[in-house]
Structures are given as structure tokens and as C-alpha cells.
mmCIF file of C-alpha atoms in Angstrom:
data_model
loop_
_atom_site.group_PDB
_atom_site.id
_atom_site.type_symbol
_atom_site.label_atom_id
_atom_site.label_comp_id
_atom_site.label_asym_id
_atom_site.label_seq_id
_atom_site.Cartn_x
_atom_site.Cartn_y
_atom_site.Cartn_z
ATOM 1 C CA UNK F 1 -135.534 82.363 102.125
ATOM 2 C CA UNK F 2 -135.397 80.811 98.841
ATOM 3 C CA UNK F 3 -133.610 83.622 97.050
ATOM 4 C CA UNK F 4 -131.057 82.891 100.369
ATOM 5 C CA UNK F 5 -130.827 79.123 99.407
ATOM 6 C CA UNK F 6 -130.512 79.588 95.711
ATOM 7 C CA UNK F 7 -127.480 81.937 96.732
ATOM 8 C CA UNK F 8 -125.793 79.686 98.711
ATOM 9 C CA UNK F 9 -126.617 76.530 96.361
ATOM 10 C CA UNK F 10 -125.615 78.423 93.325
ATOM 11 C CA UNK F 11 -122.626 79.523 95.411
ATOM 12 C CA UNK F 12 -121.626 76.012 96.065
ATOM 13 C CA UNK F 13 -121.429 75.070 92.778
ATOM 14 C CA UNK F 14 -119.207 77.435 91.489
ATOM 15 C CA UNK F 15 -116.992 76.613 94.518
ATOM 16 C CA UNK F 16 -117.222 73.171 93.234
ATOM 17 C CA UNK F 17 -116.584 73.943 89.759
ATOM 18 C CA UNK F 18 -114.016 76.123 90.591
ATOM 19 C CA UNK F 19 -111.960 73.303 92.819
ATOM 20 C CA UNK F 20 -112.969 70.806 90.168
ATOM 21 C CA UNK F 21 -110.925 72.835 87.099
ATOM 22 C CA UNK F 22 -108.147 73.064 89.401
ATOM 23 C CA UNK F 23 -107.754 69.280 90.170
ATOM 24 C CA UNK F 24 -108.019 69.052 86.591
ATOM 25 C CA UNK F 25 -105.367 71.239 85.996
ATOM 26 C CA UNK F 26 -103.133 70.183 88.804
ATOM 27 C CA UNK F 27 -103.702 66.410 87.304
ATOM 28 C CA UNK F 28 -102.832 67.906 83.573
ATOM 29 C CA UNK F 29 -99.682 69.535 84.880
ATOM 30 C CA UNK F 30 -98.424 66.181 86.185
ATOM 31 C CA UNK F 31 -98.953 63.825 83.554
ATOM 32 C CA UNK F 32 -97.677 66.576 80.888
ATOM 33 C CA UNK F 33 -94.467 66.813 82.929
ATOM 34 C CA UNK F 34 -93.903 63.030 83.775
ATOM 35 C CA UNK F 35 -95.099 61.930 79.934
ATOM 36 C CA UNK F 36 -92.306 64.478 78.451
ATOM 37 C CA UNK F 37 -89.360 63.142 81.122
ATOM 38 C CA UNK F 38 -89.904 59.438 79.984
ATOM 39 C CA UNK F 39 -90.107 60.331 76.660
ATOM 40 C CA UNK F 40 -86.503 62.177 77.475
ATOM 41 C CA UNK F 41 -85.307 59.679 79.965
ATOM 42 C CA UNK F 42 -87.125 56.641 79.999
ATOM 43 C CA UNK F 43 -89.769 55.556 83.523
ATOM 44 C CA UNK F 44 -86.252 55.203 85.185
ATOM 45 C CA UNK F 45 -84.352 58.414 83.956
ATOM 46 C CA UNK F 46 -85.486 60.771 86.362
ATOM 47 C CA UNK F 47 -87.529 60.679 90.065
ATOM 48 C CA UNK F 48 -91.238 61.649 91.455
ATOM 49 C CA UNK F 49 -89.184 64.480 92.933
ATOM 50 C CA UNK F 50 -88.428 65.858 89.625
ATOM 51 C CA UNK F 51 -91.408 65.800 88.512
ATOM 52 C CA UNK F 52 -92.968 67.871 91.476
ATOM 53 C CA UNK F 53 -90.354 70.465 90.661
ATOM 54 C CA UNK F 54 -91.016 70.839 87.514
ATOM 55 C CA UNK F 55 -94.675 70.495 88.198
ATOM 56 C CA UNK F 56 -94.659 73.156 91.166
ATOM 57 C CA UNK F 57 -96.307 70.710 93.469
ATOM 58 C CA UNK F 58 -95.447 68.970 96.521
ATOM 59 C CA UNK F 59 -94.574 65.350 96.660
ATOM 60 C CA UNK F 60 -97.711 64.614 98.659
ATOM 61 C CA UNK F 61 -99.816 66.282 96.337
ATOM 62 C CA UNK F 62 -98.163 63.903 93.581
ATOM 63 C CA UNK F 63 -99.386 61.022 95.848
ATOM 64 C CA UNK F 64 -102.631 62.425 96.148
ATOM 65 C CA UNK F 65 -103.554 62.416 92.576
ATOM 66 C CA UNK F 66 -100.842 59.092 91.192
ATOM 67 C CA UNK F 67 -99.455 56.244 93.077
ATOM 68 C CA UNK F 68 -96.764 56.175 90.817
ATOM 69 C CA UNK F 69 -94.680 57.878 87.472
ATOM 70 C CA UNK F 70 -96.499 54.886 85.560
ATOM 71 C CA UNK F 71 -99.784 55.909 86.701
ATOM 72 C CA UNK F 72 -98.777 59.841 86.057
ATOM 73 C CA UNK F 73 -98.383 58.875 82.834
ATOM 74 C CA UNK F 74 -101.248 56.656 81.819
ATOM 75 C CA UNK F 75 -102.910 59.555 82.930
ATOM 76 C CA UNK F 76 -106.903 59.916 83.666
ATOM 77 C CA UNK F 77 -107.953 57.506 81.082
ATOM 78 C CA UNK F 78 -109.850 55.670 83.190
ATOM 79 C CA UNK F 79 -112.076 58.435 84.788
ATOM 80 C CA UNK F 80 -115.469 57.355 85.126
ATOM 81 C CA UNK F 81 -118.205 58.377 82.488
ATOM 82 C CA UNK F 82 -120.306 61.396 83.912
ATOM 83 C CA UNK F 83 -123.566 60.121 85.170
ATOM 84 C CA UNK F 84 -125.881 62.671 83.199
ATOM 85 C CA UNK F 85 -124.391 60.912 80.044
ATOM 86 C CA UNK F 86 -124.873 57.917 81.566
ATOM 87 C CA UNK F 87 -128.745 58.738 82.561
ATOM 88 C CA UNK F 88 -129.376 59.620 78.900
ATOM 89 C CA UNK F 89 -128.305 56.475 77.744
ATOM 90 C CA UNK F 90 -130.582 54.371 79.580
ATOM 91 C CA UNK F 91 -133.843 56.576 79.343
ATOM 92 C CA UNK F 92 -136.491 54.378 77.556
ATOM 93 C CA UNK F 93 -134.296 51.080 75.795
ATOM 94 C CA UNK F 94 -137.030 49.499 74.750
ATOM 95 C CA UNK F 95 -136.304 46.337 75.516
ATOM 96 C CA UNK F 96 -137.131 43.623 73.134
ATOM 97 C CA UNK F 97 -137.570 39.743 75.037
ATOM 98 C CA UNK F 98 -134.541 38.362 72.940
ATOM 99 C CA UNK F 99 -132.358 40.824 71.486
ATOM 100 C CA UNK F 100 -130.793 44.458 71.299
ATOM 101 C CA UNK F 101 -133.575 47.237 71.286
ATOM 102 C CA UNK F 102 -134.129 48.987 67.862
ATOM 103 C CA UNK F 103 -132.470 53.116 70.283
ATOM 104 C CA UNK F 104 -129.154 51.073 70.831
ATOM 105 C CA UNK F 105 -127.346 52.446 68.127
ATOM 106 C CA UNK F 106 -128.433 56.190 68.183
ATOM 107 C CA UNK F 107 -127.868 55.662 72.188
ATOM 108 C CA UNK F 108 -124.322 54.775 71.679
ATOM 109 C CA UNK F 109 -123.578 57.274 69.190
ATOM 110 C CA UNK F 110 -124.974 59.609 71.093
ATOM 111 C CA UNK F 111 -122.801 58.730 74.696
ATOM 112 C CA UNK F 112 -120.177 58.697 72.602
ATOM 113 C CA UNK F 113 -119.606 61.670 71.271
ATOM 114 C CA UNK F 114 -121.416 63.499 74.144
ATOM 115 C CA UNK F 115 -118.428 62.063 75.811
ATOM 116 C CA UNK F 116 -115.632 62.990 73.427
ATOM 117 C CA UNK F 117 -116.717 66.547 72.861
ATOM 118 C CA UNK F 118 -116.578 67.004 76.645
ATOM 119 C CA UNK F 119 -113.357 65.674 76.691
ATOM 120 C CA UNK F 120 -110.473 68.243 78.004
ATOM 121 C CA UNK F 121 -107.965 65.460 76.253
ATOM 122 C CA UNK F 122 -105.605 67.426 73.860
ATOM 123 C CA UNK F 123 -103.832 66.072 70.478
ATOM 124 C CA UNK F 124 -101.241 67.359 72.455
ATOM 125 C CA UNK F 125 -101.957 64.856 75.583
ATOM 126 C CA UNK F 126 -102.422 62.003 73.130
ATOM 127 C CA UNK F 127 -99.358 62.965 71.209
ATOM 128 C CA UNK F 128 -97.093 62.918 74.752
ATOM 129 C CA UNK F 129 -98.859 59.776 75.263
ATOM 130 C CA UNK F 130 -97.508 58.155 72.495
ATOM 131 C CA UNK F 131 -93.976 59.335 72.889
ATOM 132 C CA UNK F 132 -93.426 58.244 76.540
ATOM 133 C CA UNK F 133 -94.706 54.308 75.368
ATOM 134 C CA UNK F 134 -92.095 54.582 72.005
ATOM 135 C CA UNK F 135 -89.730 55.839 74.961
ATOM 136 C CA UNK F 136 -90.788 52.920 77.580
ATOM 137 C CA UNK F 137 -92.743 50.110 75.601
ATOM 138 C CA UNK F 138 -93.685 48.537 79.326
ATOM 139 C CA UNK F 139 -96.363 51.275 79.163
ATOM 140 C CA UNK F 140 -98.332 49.549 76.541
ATOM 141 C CA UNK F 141 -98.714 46.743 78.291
ATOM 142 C CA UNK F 142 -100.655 48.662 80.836
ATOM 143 C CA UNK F 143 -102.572 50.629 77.981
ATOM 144 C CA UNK F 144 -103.894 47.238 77.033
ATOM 145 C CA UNK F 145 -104.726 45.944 80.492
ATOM 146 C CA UNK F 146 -107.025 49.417 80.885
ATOM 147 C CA UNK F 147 -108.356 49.070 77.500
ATOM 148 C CA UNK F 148 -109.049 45.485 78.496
ATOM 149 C CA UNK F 149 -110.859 46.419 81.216
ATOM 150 C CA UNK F 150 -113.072 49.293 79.406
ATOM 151 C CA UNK F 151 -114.099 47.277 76.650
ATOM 152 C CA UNK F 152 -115.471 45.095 80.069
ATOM 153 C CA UNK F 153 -117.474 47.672 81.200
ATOM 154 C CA UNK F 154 -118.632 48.626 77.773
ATOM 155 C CA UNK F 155 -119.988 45.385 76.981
ATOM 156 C CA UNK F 156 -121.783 45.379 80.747
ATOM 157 C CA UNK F 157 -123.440 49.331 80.093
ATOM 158 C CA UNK F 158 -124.959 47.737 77.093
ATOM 159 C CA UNK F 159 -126.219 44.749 78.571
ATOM 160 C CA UNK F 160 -127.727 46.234 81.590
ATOM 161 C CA UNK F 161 -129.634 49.032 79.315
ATOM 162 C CA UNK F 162 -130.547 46.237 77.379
ATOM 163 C CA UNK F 163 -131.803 44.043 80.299
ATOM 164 C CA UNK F 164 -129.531 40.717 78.751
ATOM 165 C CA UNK F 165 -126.219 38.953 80.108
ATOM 166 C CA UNK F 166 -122.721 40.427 78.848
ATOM 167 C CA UNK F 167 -122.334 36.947 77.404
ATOM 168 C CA UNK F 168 -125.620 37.565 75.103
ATOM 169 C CA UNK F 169 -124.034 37.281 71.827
ATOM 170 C CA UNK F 170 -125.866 40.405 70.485
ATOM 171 C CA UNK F 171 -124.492 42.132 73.181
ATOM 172 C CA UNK F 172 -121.079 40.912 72.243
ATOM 173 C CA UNK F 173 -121.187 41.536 68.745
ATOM 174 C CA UNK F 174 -122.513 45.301 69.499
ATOM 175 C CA UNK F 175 -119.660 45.896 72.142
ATOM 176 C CA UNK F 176 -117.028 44.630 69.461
ATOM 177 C CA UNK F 177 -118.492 46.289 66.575
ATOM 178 C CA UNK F 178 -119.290 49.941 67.578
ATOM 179 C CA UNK F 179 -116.444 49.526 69.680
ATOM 180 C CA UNK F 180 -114.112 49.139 67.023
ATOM 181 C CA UNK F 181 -115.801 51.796 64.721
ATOM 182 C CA UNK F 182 -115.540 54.130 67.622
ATOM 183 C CA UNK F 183 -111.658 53.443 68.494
ATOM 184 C CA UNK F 184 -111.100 54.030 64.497
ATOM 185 C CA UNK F 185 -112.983 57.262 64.812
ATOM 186 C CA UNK F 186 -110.217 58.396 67.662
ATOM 187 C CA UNK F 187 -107.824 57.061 66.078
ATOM 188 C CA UNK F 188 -108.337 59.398 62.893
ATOM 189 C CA UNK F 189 -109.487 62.397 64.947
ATOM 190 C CA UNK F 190 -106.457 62.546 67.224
ATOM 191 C CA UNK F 191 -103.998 62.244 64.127
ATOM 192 C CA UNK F 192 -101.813 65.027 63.406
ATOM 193 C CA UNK F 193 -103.504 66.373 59.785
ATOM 194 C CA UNK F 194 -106.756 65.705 60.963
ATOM 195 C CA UNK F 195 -108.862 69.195 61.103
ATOM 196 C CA UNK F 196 -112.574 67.359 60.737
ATOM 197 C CA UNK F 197 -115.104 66.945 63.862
ATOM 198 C CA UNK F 198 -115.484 63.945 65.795
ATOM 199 C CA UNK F 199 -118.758 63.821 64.898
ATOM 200 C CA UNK F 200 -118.195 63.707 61.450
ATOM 201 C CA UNK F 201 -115.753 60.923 61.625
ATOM 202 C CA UNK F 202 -118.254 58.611 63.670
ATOM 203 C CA UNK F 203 -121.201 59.423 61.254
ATOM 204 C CA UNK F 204 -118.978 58.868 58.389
ATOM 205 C CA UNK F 205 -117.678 55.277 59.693
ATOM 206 C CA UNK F 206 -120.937 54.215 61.541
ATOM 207 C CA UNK F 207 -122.522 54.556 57.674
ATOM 208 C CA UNK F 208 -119.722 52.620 56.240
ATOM 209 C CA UNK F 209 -120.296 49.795 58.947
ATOM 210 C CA UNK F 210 -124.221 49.520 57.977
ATOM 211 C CA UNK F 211 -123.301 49.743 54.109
ATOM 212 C CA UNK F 212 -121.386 46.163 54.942
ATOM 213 C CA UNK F 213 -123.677 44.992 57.364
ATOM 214 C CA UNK F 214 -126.864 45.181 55.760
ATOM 215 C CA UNK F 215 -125.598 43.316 52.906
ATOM 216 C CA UNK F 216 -127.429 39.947 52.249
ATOM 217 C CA UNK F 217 -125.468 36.806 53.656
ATOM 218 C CA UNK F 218 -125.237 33.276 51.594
ATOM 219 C CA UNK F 219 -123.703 31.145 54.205
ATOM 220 C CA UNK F 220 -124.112 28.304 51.587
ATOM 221 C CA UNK F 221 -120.409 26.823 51.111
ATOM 222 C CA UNK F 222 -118.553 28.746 47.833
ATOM 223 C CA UNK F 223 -118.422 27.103 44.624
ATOM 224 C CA UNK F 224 -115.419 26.181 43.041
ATOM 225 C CA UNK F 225 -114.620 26.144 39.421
ATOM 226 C CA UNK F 226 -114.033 22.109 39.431
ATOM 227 C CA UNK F 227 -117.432 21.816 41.546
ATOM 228 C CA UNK F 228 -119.112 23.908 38.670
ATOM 229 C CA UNK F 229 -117.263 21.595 36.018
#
């Protein structure tokens, strides 16, 4: 019996798999086709029709996966983060009564590029990406809006692992700040010459970042030469 239920679990799962790589690639196909037509043409040089031709899919199938050529194009940006990542993060924070535990940093380093080297996005993708927006500026617009709205649900992860409020100013400051180091990290590993890890980009900048910000502070007002005088 349990050899029987492993089968059909184990069975399952492939199926699952299996379907999952196809939406994938059925989602892939789309956005590559509508990405390269309004770099070409522009969001209003060419239909959703023309798209499922050159996509080999139906127009309901379009529908199923984009409500619209914008959306095709943004793309699956905004999938959600997968919840084994997500359960590693928050194992054990250590929460401290008043301020960011002493794992946050080697947490989000390690979401991160858990994250990024699961990642099926392409310098290809990213390069299309930036085409279509050169081709139909409108489109950043919405970039920012969903990078808006990320950098919202960043700043919440954190604070719930942490047990604080979002508007905690550690919390703020450690959204903003590995935030930033991380969105220079893509930056630099999607460019065109780049032929270094991911990894090795975020350890490289996260060590920069502490260089600066364990320097000592003197908030004391400068000195000027005529105060010295």
C-alpha cells in the first residue's frame, strides 16, 4: 500500500511539474513575442491576435495567462516568492525587543539569491524588456508602480520576521539599503559584458556597503576654516 501511494504521489508531482514547465513556457512564448512587436511597432502597432499567431496559441489562452499586451509585456515580474524560500527566511529571527535581529542580513542574502539563481529570467528577457519601454516609454510608468509595490512587500517580509511595524525605522532603513545593494547587483548581472555570478556581485557590494557603514559617525556640525580662525 505504501509503495502504491508513493507511486501515485510521486506520479502527481511529475504531472505537476510537467504542466507547471509548460505554463511557464506558454507564458515565455507570449511575452517574448508581444515584447519584440512593441519594440517593432509600438503597444499600438499590432493586435492580441497577432500575437497569438505568432505565439501558436489561441486568443483565450492569451486571456488566460494576460489581461492585456501591457501586461504580456511586463511579463511575470510580479510572481510570488516560492514559499520554501520564504520558510527559510523566517526559521529562528531572533528577535531582539527593539531592533533588527543580528540573522537579518545573512537571511536576506540568502532569499535573495536563492531566488535569483532559481530564476528562469534570461539576459535575453531583460534585454526585450528594455527595448519594448525605449519603444513605448508608458511602460515604465507601470515598471515603477510594480516596483513600488515590491519594495512594499519587502519592507512588510522583514518586519513580520522581525516581529516590528513596516514603519520601524530599522526596518525602513534595511528595506532601502539591501534593497538598493540588491537592485545594483541585477543591474550589473543582467548587463550585456557581464560573465560573473550573481552571487559574486551581491557578496562583492554587500562588503562595500559594511566598509561605509561601519565607519564611525561625528554628527557634530563641520568646521569651517573662518570658525577655526
Amino acid at each position: 500500500m505504501s509503495a502504491k501511494l508513493y507511486s501515485v504521489s510521486n506520479s502527481a508531482n511529475i504531472d505537476g511539474g510537467l504542466r507547471e514547465r509548460k505554463r511557464a513556457a506558454t507564458r515565455l512564448a507570449i511575452t517574448a513575442v508581444a515584447r519584440t512587436l512593441t519594440a517593432e511597432r509600438g503597444l499600438n502597432g499590432y493586435t492580441v491576435e497577432e500575437v497569438c499567431e505568432e505565439a501558436g496559441i489561441s486568443r483565450r489562452t492569451f486571456f488566460n495567462y494576460f489581461h492585456s499586451k501591457e501586461d504580456a509585456v511586463i511579463g511575470a515580474f510580479s510572481d510570488d516568492l516560492p514559499q520554501d524560500a520564504l520558510d527559510t527566511f523566517n526559521r529562528d529571527p531572533e528577535r531582539l525587543p527593539d531592533g533588527i535581529s543580528a540573522t537579518l542580513l545573512a537571511a536576506l542574502y540568502h532569499l535573495t539569491v536563492d531566488i535569483v539563481e532559481r530564476s528562469t529570467i534570461s539576459r535575453t528577457e531583460i534585454q526585450q524588456l528594455i527595448a519594448a519601454i525605449k519603444a513605448e516609454p508608458q511602460l515604465l510608468g507601470r515598471m515603477t508602480l510594480e516596483g513600488e509595490a515590491r519594495e512594499r512587500q519587502f519592507m512588510e517580509l522583514i518586519a513580520a520576521r522581525e516581529g516590528l511595524s513596516p514603519g520601524h525605522p530599522e526596518i525602513i532603513m534595511a528595506s532601502a539599503v539591501f534593497g538598493a545593494v540588491s537592485k545594483k547587483t541585477s543591474h550589473q548581472f543582467f548587463s550585456e559584458d557581464n560573465t560573473r555570478p550573481y552571487r559574486y556581485l551581491l557578496d562583492q557590494n554587500l562588503a562595500a556597503a559594511r566598509k561605509l557603514f561601519s565607519q564611525p559617525l561625528d554628527t557634530t556640525p563641520a568646521q569651517t576654516p573662518k570658525d577655526t580662525a
